Tab-separated table of C-alpha atoms in Angstrom:
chain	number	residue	atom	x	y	z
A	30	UNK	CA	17.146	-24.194	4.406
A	31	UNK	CA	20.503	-22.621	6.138
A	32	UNK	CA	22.843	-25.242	7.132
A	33	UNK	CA	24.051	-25.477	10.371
A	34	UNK	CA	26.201	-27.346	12.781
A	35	UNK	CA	23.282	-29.266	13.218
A	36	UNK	CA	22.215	-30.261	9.713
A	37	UNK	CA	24.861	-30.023	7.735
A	38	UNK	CA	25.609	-33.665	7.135
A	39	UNK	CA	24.624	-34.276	3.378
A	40	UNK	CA	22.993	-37.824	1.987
A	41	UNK	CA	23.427	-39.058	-1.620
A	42	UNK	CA	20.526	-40.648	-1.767
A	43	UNK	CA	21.177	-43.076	-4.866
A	44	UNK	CA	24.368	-43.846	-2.841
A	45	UNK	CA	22.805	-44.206	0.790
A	46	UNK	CA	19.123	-45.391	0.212
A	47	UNK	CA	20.295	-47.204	-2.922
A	48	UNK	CA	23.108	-48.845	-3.980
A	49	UNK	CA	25.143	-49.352	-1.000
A	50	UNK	CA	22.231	-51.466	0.992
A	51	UNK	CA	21.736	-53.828	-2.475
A	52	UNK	CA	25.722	-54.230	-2.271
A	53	UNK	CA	25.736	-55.232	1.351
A	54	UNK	CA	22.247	-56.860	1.035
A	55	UNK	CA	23.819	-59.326	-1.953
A	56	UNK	CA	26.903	-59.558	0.513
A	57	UNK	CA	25.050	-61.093	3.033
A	58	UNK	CA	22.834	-63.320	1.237
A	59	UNK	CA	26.053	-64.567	-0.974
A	60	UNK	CA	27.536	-65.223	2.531
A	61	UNK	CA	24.249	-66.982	3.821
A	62	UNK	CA	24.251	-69.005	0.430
A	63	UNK	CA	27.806	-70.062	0.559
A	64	UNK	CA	27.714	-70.969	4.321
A	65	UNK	CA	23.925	-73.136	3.564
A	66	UNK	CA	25.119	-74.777	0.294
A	67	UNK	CA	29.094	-74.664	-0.054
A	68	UNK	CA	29.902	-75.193	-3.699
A	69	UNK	CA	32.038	-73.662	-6.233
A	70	UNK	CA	28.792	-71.785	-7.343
A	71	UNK	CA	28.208	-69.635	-3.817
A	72	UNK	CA	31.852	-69.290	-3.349
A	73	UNK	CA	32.148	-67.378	-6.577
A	74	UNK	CA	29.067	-65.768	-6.079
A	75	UNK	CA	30.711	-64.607	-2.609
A	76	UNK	CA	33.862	-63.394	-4.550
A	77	UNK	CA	31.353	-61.336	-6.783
A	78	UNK	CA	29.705	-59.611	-4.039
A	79	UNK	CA	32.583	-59.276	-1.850
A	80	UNK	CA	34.321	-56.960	-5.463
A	81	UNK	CA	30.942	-55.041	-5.777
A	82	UNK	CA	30.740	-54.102	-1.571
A	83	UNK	CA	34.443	-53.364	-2.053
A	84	UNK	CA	33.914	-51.169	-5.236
A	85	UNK	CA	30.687	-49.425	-3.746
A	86	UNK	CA	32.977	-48.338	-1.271
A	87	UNK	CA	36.118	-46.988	-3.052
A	88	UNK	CA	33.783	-45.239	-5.353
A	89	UNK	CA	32.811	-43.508	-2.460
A	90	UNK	CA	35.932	-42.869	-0.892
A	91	UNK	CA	37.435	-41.915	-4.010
A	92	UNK	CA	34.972	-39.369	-4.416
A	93	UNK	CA	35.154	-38.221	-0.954
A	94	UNK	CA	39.002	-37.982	-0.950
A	95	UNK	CA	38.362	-35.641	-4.132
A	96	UNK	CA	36.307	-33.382	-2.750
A	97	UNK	CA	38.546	-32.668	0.486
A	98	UNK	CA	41.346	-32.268	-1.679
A	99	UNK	CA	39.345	-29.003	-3.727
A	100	UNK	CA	38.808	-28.035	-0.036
A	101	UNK	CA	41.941	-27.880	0.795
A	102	UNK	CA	42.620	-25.894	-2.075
A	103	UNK	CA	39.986	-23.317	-1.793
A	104	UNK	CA	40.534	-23.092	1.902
A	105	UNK	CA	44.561	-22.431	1.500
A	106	UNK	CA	43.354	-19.556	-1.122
A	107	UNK	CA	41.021	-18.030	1.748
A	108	UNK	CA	43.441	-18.440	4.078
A	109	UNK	CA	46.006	-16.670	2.185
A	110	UNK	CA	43.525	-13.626	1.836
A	111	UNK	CA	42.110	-13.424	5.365
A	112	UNK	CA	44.476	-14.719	7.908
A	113	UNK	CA	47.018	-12.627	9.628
A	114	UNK	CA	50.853	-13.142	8.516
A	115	UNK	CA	51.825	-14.720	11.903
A	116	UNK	CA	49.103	-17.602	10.844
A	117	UNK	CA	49.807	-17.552	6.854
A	118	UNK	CA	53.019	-19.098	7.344
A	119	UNK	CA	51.474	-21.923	9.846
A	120	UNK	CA	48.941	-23.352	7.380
A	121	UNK	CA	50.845	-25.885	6.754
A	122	UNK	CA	50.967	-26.917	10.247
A	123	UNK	CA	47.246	-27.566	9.523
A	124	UNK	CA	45.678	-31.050	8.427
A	125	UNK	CA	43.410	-32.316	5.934
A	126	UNK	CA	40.417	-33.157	8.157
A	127	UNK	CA	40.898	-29.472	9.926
A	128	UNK	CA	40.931	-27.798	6.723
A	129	UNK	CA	37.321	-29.578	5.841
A	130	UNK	CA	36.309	-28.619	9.200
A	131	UNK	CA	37.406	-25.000	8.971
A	132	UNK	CA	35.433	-24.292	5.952
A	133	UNK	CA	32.675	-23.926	7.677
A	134	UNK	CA	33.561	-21.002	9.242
A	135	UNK	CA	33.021	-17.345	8.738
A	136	UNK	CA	35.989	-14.987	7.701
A	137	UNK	CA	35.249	-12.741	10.972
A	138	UNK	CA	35.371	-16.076	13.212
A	139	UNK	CA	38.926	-17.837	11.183
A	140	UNK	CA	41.650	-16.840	12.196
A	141	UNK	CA	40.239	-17.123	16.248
A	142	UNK	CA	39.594	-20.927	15.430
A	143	UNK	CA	42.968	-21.517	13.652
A	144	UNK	CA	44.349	-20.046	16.522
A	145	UNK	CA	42.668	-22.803	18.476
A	146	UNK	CA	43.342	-25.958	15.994
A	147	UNK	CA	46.873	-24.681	16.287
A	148	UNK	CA	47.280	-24.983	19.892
A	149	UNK	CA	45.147	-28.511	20.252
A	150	UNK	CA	45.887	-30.216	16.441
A	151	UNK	CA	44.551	-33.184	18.101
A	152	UNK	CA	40.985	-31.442	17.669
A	153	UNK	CA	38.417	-33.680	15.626
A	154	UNK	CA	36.268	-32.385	12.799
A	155	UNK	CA	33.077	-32.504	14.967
A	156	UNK	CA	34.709	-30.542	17.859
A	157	UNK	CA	36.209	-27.974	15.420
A	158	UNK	CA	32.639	-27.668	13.488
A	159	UNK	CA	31.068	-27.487	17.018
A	160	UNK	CA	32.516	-24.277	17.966
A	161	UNK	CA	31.403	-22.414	14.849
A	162	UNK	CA	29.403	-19.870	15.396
A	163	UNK	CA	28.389	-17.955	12.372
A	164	UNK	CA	28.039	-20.973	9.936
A	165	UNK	CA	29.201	-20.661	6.633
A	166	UNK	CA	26.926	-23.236	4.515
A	167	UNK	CA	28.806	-25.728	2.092
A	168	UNK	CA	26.054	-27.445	-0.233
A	169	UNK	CA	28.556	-28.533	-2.701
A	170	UNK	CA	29.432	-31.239	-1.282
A	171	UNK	CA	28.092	-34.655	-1.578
């Protein structure tokens, strides 16, 4: 399946269907417990499930925050070997979150939508992805 605009959003499914629901389901019934019997007991069982929910999530993050970082690496190296000069010494000017955005992409259609991040940085991901036209699919990326 080719990956567009439209169904390019990626689910970990041991992450999504899996061990984030048990984390928040534990969350809330440590919560419920600790509201319905207040005690020493629920209160530490609240502490527990408040560390896994907040580990769940930085495990996440973390491995998000990874991932756009080797984006932003391989996208500076294909920027350096398809963009014009007058755009080469902008990248800079570029964030993160366009960078993720931008990898999507085709060489023909880059340096047009650079261009346009450029002039608007206050573009979102979504609105940059949106205007893609020849899709470049990314199924690295979890």
């Amino acid at each position: 399946m080719s990956q567009s605009f439209a169904s390019h959003t990626q689910w970990t499914p041991a992450y999504h269907f899996f061990t984030s629901p048990l984390a928040s389901v534990f969350f809330v019934w440590s919560l419920v417990r600790l509201i319905s019997h207040p005690g020493s007991d629920t209160a530490y069982m609240m502490v527990g499930a408040s560390a896994l929910v907040g580990a769940t999530a930085m495990l996440r993050i973390s491995a998000l925050r990874v991932q756009d970082r080797l984006i932003r690496l391989e996208e500076r190296l294909r920027f350096a070997r398809i963009l014009p000069a007058d755009l080469q010494s902008r990248i800079d000017e570029l964030r993160p979150a366009h960078m993720v955005a931008l990898r999507f992409a085709s060489d023909a259609e880059l340096p047009e939508l650079v261009r346009k991040v450029l002039a608007n940085p206050q573009l979102k991901q979504k609105e940059i992805k949106a205007q893609v036209r020849e899709w470049r699919s990314d199924y690295f990326r979890a």
